Amino acid sequence: MELLPENLQLLRTQVALVTGASRGIGRAIALELAKYGATIVVNYAASSAAADGVVETITSAGGSAVSLQADVSQADQVDTLINAIIEKFGRIDILVNNAGITRDTLLLRMKPEDWQAVIDLNLTGVFLCTRAVSKIMLKQRSGRIINITSVAGLMGNPGQANYSAAKAGVIGFTKTVAKELSSRGITVNAVAPGFIVTDMTNDLGNTEEILKLIPLGRFGQPEEIAGMVRFLATDPAAAYITGQVFNVDGGMVMA
Ligand code: NAP
């Protein structure tokens, strides 16, 4: 990667926490925000080598990044993560709630633990990180919170009752928190990807059938989600946008 020339680094003074940034969409978001000059906190759960690789890619291009392990479904680990960021950088300007998992199976076969694990990370994790970071943003009187939801939260998807419930929950959460934080200059938006090529989707089965549902006729790339996230983080382009859901899905969902 290459950083943009300094006069184009619109996020130069900003500190961004990207959850689940060791791989896939989160990694692409970390690199994109870094390209625009932001200091990046690369959060991960288990892949420390991959997270360090993201940090190395950013720092060797002249950017600034650190990796911090935390399971963001756990309140105490989120608090430790946020405290560590404040101790090191003194502020958090951008929060991207990206970490997510799937435990797909049809409803009648879905075990309570499959349900709970997905709700715990994909919905409760978003609540925990947003609550902790919003305290800091409220004091700063500025901030951008961007939640990665999914088209599954808008249109449902067989085998994903847990995942689509969590992702639909993230949309309601986004709108409510956008209203609660708006008076302090904090915006809260959601991005709903369609099928993006990552580890999460490397086992999709019948890809021909899925491609028929996508008007643009192809799967998306992580960088195509990262571009939308970067736009929502940028001033003044996105300063007047809050409580919205942006589909980046090759046209799968058209309202
Ligand atoms: P991915 O390639 O499987 O990567 C998941 C990331 O989340 C990894 O960095 C992983 O860290 C991290 N993670 C997992 N559990 C965590 C935990 N408990 N705490 C902190 N981090 C954790 O997934 P992806 O496809 O990039 O998906 C990223 C987001 O986009 C998710 O919210 C997903 O639901 C959403 N999304 C994806 C698609 C798609 O088609 N791919 C479509 C719609 C929405 P480790 O490497 O340490 O495990």
Short mmCIF file of C-alpha atoms and ligand atoms in Angstrom, two decimals:
data_model
loop_
_atom_site.label_atom_id
_atom_site.label_comp_id
_atom_site.label_asym_id
_atom_site.label_seq_id
_atom_site.Cartn_x
_atom_site.Cartn_y
_atom_site.Cartn_z
CA MET A 1 0.00 0.00 0.00
CA GLU A 2 0.95 3.65 -0.39
CA LEU A 3 -0.21 6.56 1.72
CA LEU A 4 -1.78 9.47 -0.16
CA PRO A 5 0.26 12.68 -0.42
CA GLU A 6 0.05 14.58 2.87
CA ASN A 7 -2.32 17.30 1.57
CA LEU A 8 -4.86 14.57 0.65
CA GLN A 9 -4.61 12.72 3.99
CA LEU A 10 -8.00 13.90 5.22
CA LEU A 11 -7.84 11.65 8.32
CA ARG A 12 -4.32 12.70 9.33
CA THR A 13 -5.22 13.77 12.87
CA GLN A 14 -7.62 10.90 13.55
CA VAL A 15 -7.34 7.72 15.59
CA ALA A 16 -9.46 4.84 14.27
CA LEU A 17 -10.36 1.58 16.03
CA VAL A 18 -11.33 -1.15 13.58
CA THR A 19 -12.60 -4.32 15.28
CA GLY A 20 -11.75 -7.59 13.56
CA ALA A 21 -9.11 -5.95 11.36
CA SER A 22 -6.72 -8.90 11.01
CA ARG A 23 -8.46 -10.33 7.94
CA GLY A 24 -11.10 -9.72 5.26
CA ILE A 25 -13.21 -6.57 5.26
CA GLY A 26 -11.75 -5.21 8.52
CA ARG A 27 -8.21 -5.48 7.13
CA ALA A 28 -9.23 -3.59 3.98
CA ILE A 29 -10.89 -0.89 6.11
CA ALA A 30 -7.75 -0.53 8.25
CA LEU A 31 -5.56 -0.11 5.15
CA GLU A 32 -7.97 2.37 3.52
CA LEU A 33 -8.24 4.60 6.60
CA ALA A 34 -4.45 4.43 7.00
CA LYS A 35 -4.01 5.51 3.37
CA TYR A 36 -5.92 8.68 4.29
CA GLY A 37 -3.57 9.29 7.22
CA ALA A 38 -5.47 7.87 10.19
CA THR A 39 -3.65 6.11 13.04
CA ILE A 40 -5.11 2.61 13.14
CA VAL A 41 -5.82 0.26 16.04
CA VAL A 42 -5.99 -3.20 14.47
CA ASN A 43 -8.15 -5.26 16.83
CA TYR A 44 -8.29 -9.06 16.47
CA ALA A 45 -9.38 -12.09 18.47
CA ALA A 46 -6.87 -14.86 17.67
CA SER A 47 -4.85 -14.11 14.51
CA SER A 48 -1.96 -12.18 16.05
CA ALA A 49 0.42 -12.83 13.12
CA ALA A 50 -2.16 -11.60 10.61
CA ALA A 51 -2.89 -8.51 12.73
CA ASP A 52 0.83 -7.77 13.01
CA GLY A 53 1.02 -8.15 9.23
CA VAL A 54 -1.61 -5.41 8.81
CA VAL A 55 0.36 -3.16 11.18
CA GLU A 56 3.58 -3.89 9.26
CA THR A 57 1.91 -3.05 5.92
CA ILE A 58 0.78 0.32 7.31
CA THR A 59 3.96 1.27 9.15
CA SER A 60 6.28 0.27 6.31
CA ALA A 61 4.30 2.66 4.08
CA GLY A 62 4.97 5.45 6.60
CA GLY A 63 1.63 5.22 8.44
CA SER A 64 0.86 4.62 12.09
CA ALA A 65 -0.80 1.49 13.52
CA VAL A 66 -0.81 -0.91 16.47
CA SER A 67 -2.49 -4.28 16.95
CA LEU A 68 -4.48 -5.01 20.11
CA GLN A 69 -6.05 -8.34 20.97
CA ALA A 70 -9.53 -8.34 22.53
CA ASP A 71 -12.64 -10.47 22.25
CA VAL A 72 -15.10 -7.63 21.70
CA SER A 73 -18.05 -9.74 22.83
CA GLN A 74 -16.68 -9.50 26.40
CA ALA A 75 -17.35 -6.29 28.34
CA ASP A 76 -14.16 -6.46 30.44
CA GLN A 77 -11.98 -7.01 27.37
CA VAL A 78 -13.62 -4.09 25.57
CA ASP A 79 -12.94 -1.83 28.56
CA THR A 80 -9.29 -2.94 28.66
CA LEU A 81 -8.98 -2.34 24.89
CA ILE A 82 -10.43 1.18 25.05
CA ASN A 83 -8.32 2.10 28.10
CA ALA A 84 -5.18 0.92 26.29
CA ILE A 85 -6.02 3.08 23.25
CA ILE A 86 -6.66 6.16 25.39
CA GLU A 87 -3.44 5.60 27.31
CA LYS A 88 -1.46 5.37 24.05
CA PHE A 89 -3.17 7.92 21.81
CA GLY A 90 -5.40 10.01 24.10
CA ARG A 91 -8.40 9.93 21.74
CA ILE A 92 -10.62 7.84 19.45
CA ASP A 93 -12.16 9.60 16.46
CA ILE A 94 -13.45 6.71 14.36
CA LEU A 95 -14.95 3.41 15.53
CA VAL A 96 -15.65 0.74 12.92
CA ASN A 97 -17.64 -2.13 14.43
CA ASN A 98 -16.63 -4.80 11.95
CA ALA A 99 -15.82 -7.99 13.91
CA GLY A 100 -18.32 -10.71 13.11
CA ILE A 101 -18.83 -14.46 12.82
CA THR A 102 -21.34 -16.85 11.28
CA ARG A 103 -22.71 -20.12 12.67
CA ASP A 104 -25.03 -21.03 9.80
CA THR A 105 -27.63 -23.76 10.02
CA LEU A 106 -31.38 -24.03 9.45
CA LEU A 107 -33.63 -22.93 12.30
CA LEU A 108 -34.69 -26.40 13.45
CA ARG A 109 -31.07 -27.51 13.73
CA MET A 110 -29.83 -24.29 15.34
CA LYS A 111 -28.50 -24.91 18.84
CA PRO A 112 -28.90 -22.21 21.49
CA GLU A 113 -25.10 -21.90 21.56
CA ASP A 114 -25.04 -21.18 17.78
CA TRP A 115 -27.65 -18.49 18.34
CA GLN A 116 -25.90 -17.00 21.37
CA ALA A 117 -22.37 -16.91 19.94
CA VAL A 118 -23.51 -14.90 16.92
CA ILE A 119 -25.67 -12.53 18.96
CA ASP A 120 -22.87 -12.07 21.52
CA LEU A 121 -20.30 -10.89 18.97
CA ASN A 122 -22.32 -9.42 16.08
CA LEU A 123 -24.82 -7.48 18.23
CA THR A 124 -23.64 -7.28 21.85
CA GLY A 125 -20.07 -6.60 20.69
CA VAL A 126 -21.33 -3.59 18.71
CA PHE A 127 -23.18 -2.34 21.80
CA LEU A 128 -20.16 -2.78 24.09
CA CYS A 129 -17.67 -1.03 21.78
CA THR A 130 -20.07 1.78 20.91
CA ARG A 131 -20.96 2.40 24.56
CA ALA A 132 -17.31 2.55 25.62
CA VAL A 133 -16.14 4.70 22.70
CA SER A 134 -19.12 7.06 22.75
CA LYS A 135 -18.14 8.19 26.28
CA ILE A 136 -14.87 9.42 24.79
CA MET A 137 -16.47 10.92 21.69
CA LEU A 138 -19.03 12.77 23.81
CA LYS A 139 -16.20 14.49 25.66
CA GLN A 140 -14.42 15.23 22.37
CA ARG A 141 -17.71 16.51 20.90
CA SER A 142 -16.92 14.70 17.66
CA GLY A 143 -16.71 11.20 16.28
CA ARG A 144 -17.71 8.76 13.58
CA ILE A 145 -19.19 5.36 14.32
CA ILE A 146 -19.63 2.97 11.41
CA ASN A 147 -21.30 -0.40 11.94
CA ILE A 148 -20.89 -3.25 9.47
CA THR A 149 -24.26 -4.95 9.11
CA SER A 150 -25.33 -7.17 6.16
CA VAL A 151 -27.95 -7.52 3.46
CA ALA A 152 -29.00 -10.59 5.50
CA GLY A 153 -30.27 -8.15 8.15
CA LEU A 154 -32.44 -6.46 5.53
CA MET A 155 -33.78 -9.36 3.46
CA GLY A 156 -33.15 -12.49 5.58
CA ASN A 157 -31.21 -15.53 4.39
CA PRO A 158 -32.07 -19.21 4.92
CA GLY A 159 -29.61 -20.78 7.40
CA GLN A 160 -28.82 -17.44 9.03
CA ALA A 161 -31.61 -16.80 11.57
CA ASN A 162 -28.99 -15.92 14.21
CA TYR A 163 -26.88 -13.80 11.87
CA SER A 164 -29.75 -11.91 10.23
CA ALA A 165 -31.35 -11.22 13.64
CA ALA A 166 -28.05 -9.77 14.91
CA LYS A 167 -27.49 -7.72 11.75
CA ALA A 168 -31.08 -6.37 11.76
CA GLY A 169 -30.50 -5.51 15.43
CA VAL A 170 -27.41 -3.53 14.44
CA ILE A 171 -29.56 -1.44 12.09
CA GLY A 172 -32.06 -0.52 14.83
CA PHE A 173 -29.17 0.14 17.20
CA THR A 174 -27.47 2.41 14.62
CA LYS A 175 -30.59 4.55 14.19
CA THR A 176 -31.22 4.91 17.93
CA VAL A 177 -27.62 5.74 18.81
CA ALA A 178 -27.46 8.20 15.87
CA LYS A 179 -30.36 10.07 17.50
CA GLU A 180 -28.85 9.90 21.00
CA LEU A 181 -25.40 11.18 19.97
CA SER A 182 -26.36 13.66 17.24
CA SER A 183 -26.34 16.78 19.43
CA ARG A 184 -22.60 16.28 20.17
CA GLY A 185 -21.45 16.12 16.56
CA ILE A 186 -21.16 12.32 16.45
CA THR A 187 -22.52 10.49 13.42
CA VAL A 188 -23.52 6.83 13.42
CA ASN A 189 -24.12 4.94 10.19
CA ALA A 190 -24.22 1.36 8.95
CA VAL A 191 -22.83 -0.31 5.86
CA ALA A 192 -24.60 -3.44 4.57
CA PRO A 193 -22.32 -5.54 2.36
CA GLY A 194 -23.68 -8.18 0.00
CA PHE A 195 -21.46 -11.19 -0.81
CA ILE A 196 -17.84 -10.15 -0.36
CA VAL A 197 -14.87 -12.45 -1.02
CA THR A 198 -13.34 -13.22 2.42
CA ASP A 199 -12.73 -16.26 4.66
CA MET A 200 -16.35 -15.87 5.81
CA THR A 201 -17.70 -16.62 2.34
CA ASN A 202 -15.13 -19.11 1.02
CA ASP A 203 -17.56 -21.99 1.53
CA LEU A 204 -20.73 -20.72 -0.12
CA GLY A 205 -21.67 -23.83 -2.08
CA ASN A 206 -23.76 -23.04 -5.13
CA THR A 207 -22.12 -19.83 -6.34
CA GLU A 208 -23.94 -19.91 -9.72
CA GLU A 209 -27.30 -19.60 -7.93
CA ILE A 210 -26.02 -16.75 -5.74
CA LEU A 211 -24.58 -14.85 -8.70
CA LYS A 212 -28.07 -14.84 -10.28
CA LEU A 213 -29.23 -12.70 -7.32
CA ILE A 214 -26.56 -10.04 -7.92
CA PRO A 215 -27.40 -7.58 -10.72
CA LEU A 216 -23.71 -6.66 -11.19
CA GLY A 217 -23.04 -10.38 -11.71
CA ARG A 218 -20.02 -10.78 -9.42
CA PHE A 219 -19.01 -10.96 -5.76
CA GLY A 220 -17.65 -7.83 -4.10
CA GLN A 221 -14.12 -7.21 -2.87
CA PRO A 222 -13.26 -6.05 0.70
CA GLU A 223 -11.82 -2.81 -0.75
CA GLU A 224 -15.28 -1.96 -2.11
CA ILE A 225 -16.67 -1.93 1.44
CA ALA A 226 -13.63 -0.04 2.73
CA GLY A 227 -14.25 2.81 0.28
CA MET A 228 -17.73 3.40 1.68
CA VAL A 229 -16.45 3.27 5.28
CA ARG A 230 -13.73 5.79 4.47
CA PHE A 231 -16.28 8.10 2.85
CA LEU A 232 -18.46 7.96 5.99
CA ALA A 233 -15.40 8.76 8.17
CA THR A 234 -14.37 11.76 6.09
CA ASP A 235 -15.06 15.44 6.66
CA PRO A 236 -16.81 17.40 5.26
CA ALA A 237 -18.12 14.88 2.70
CA ALA A 238 -20.11 12.81 5.21
CA ALA A 239 -20.58 15.33 8.03
CA TYR A 240 -24.32 15.70 7.37
CA ILE A 241 -25.11 11.96 7.16
CA THR A 242 -26.31 10.03 10.22
CA GLY A 243 -28.59 7.10 11.05
CA GLN A 244 -28.36 5.71 7.52
CA VAL A 245 -27.73 2.25 6.08
CA PHE A 246 -25.68 2.03 2.88
CA ASN A 247 -25.94 -1.14 0.83
CA VAL A 248 -22.75 -2.12 -1.00
CA ASP A 249 -24.01 -5.27 -2.64
CA GLY A 250 -23.81 -5.17 -6.42
CA GLY A 251 -27.50 -4.23 -6.50
CA MET A 252 -28.88 -7.23 -4.54
CA VAL A 253 -31.17 -5.09 -2.38
CA MET A 254 -33.05 -2.30 -4.08
CA ALA A 255 -35.59 -0.52 -1.91
P1 NAP B 1 -13.69 -12.69 8.30
O1 NAP B 1 -12.84 -12.65 7.08
O2 NAP B 1 -14.14 -13.99 8.85
O3 NAP B 1 -12.93 -11.84 9.45
C1 NAP B 1 -13.53 -11.71 10.71
C2 NAP B 1 -12.71 -10.79 11.58
O4 NAP B 1 -13.37 -10.67 12.85
C3 NAP B 1 -11.31 -11.31 11.86
O5 NAP B 1 -10.40 -10.23 11.88
C4 NAP B 1 -11.46 -11.94 13.24
O6 NAP B 1 -10.27 -11.93 14.02
C5 NAP B 1 -12.44 -10.97 13.87
N1 NAP B 1 -13.10 -11.55 15.04
C6 NAP B 1 -13.77 -12.75 15.14
N2 NAP B 1 -14.22 -12.92 16.39
C7 NAP B 1 -13.83 -11.82 17.11
C8 NAP B 1 -14.00 -11.41 18.44
N3 NAP B 1 -14.68 -12.17 19.31
N4 NAP B 1 -13.45 -10.23 18.82
C9 NAP B 1 -12.74 -9.47 17.96
N5 NAP B 1 -12.58 -9.79 16.67
C10 NAP B 1 -13.11 -10.96 16.25
O7 NAP B 1 -15.04 -11.84 8.07
P2 NAP B 1 -15.41 -10.73 6.97
O8 NAP B 1 -16.07 -11.40 5.84
O9 NAP B 1 -14.27 -9.84 6.74
O10 NAP B 1 -16.57 -9.95 7.78
C11 NAP B 1 -16.35 -8.72 8.42
C12 NAP B 1 -17.71 -8.12 8.79
O11 NAP B 1 -18.48 -7.94 7.60
C13 NAP B 1 -18.55 -9.01 9.70
O12 NAP B 1 -19.28 -8.21 10.60
C14 NAP B 1 -19.49 -9.69 8.73
O13 NAP B 1 -20.68 -10.11 9.37
C15 NAP B 1 -19.74 -8.57 7.76
N6 NAP B 1 -20.22 -9.01 6.45
C16 NAP B 1 -19.46 -9.82 5.66
C17 NAP B 1 -19.96 -10.21 4.42
C18 NAP B 1 -19.18 -11.08 3.48
O14 NAP B 1 -19.74 -11.45 2.43
N7 NAP B 1 -17.94 -11.41 3.75
C19 NAP B 1 -21.23 -9.80 4.02
C20 NAP B 1 -21.97 -8.98 4.86
C21 NAP B 1 -21.46 -8.60 6.07
P3 NAP B 1 -9.28 -13.24 14.02
O15 NAP B 1 -8.55 -13.18 12.69
O16 NAP B 1 -8.38 -12.99 15.18
O17 NAP B 1 -10.16 -14.43 14.13
#
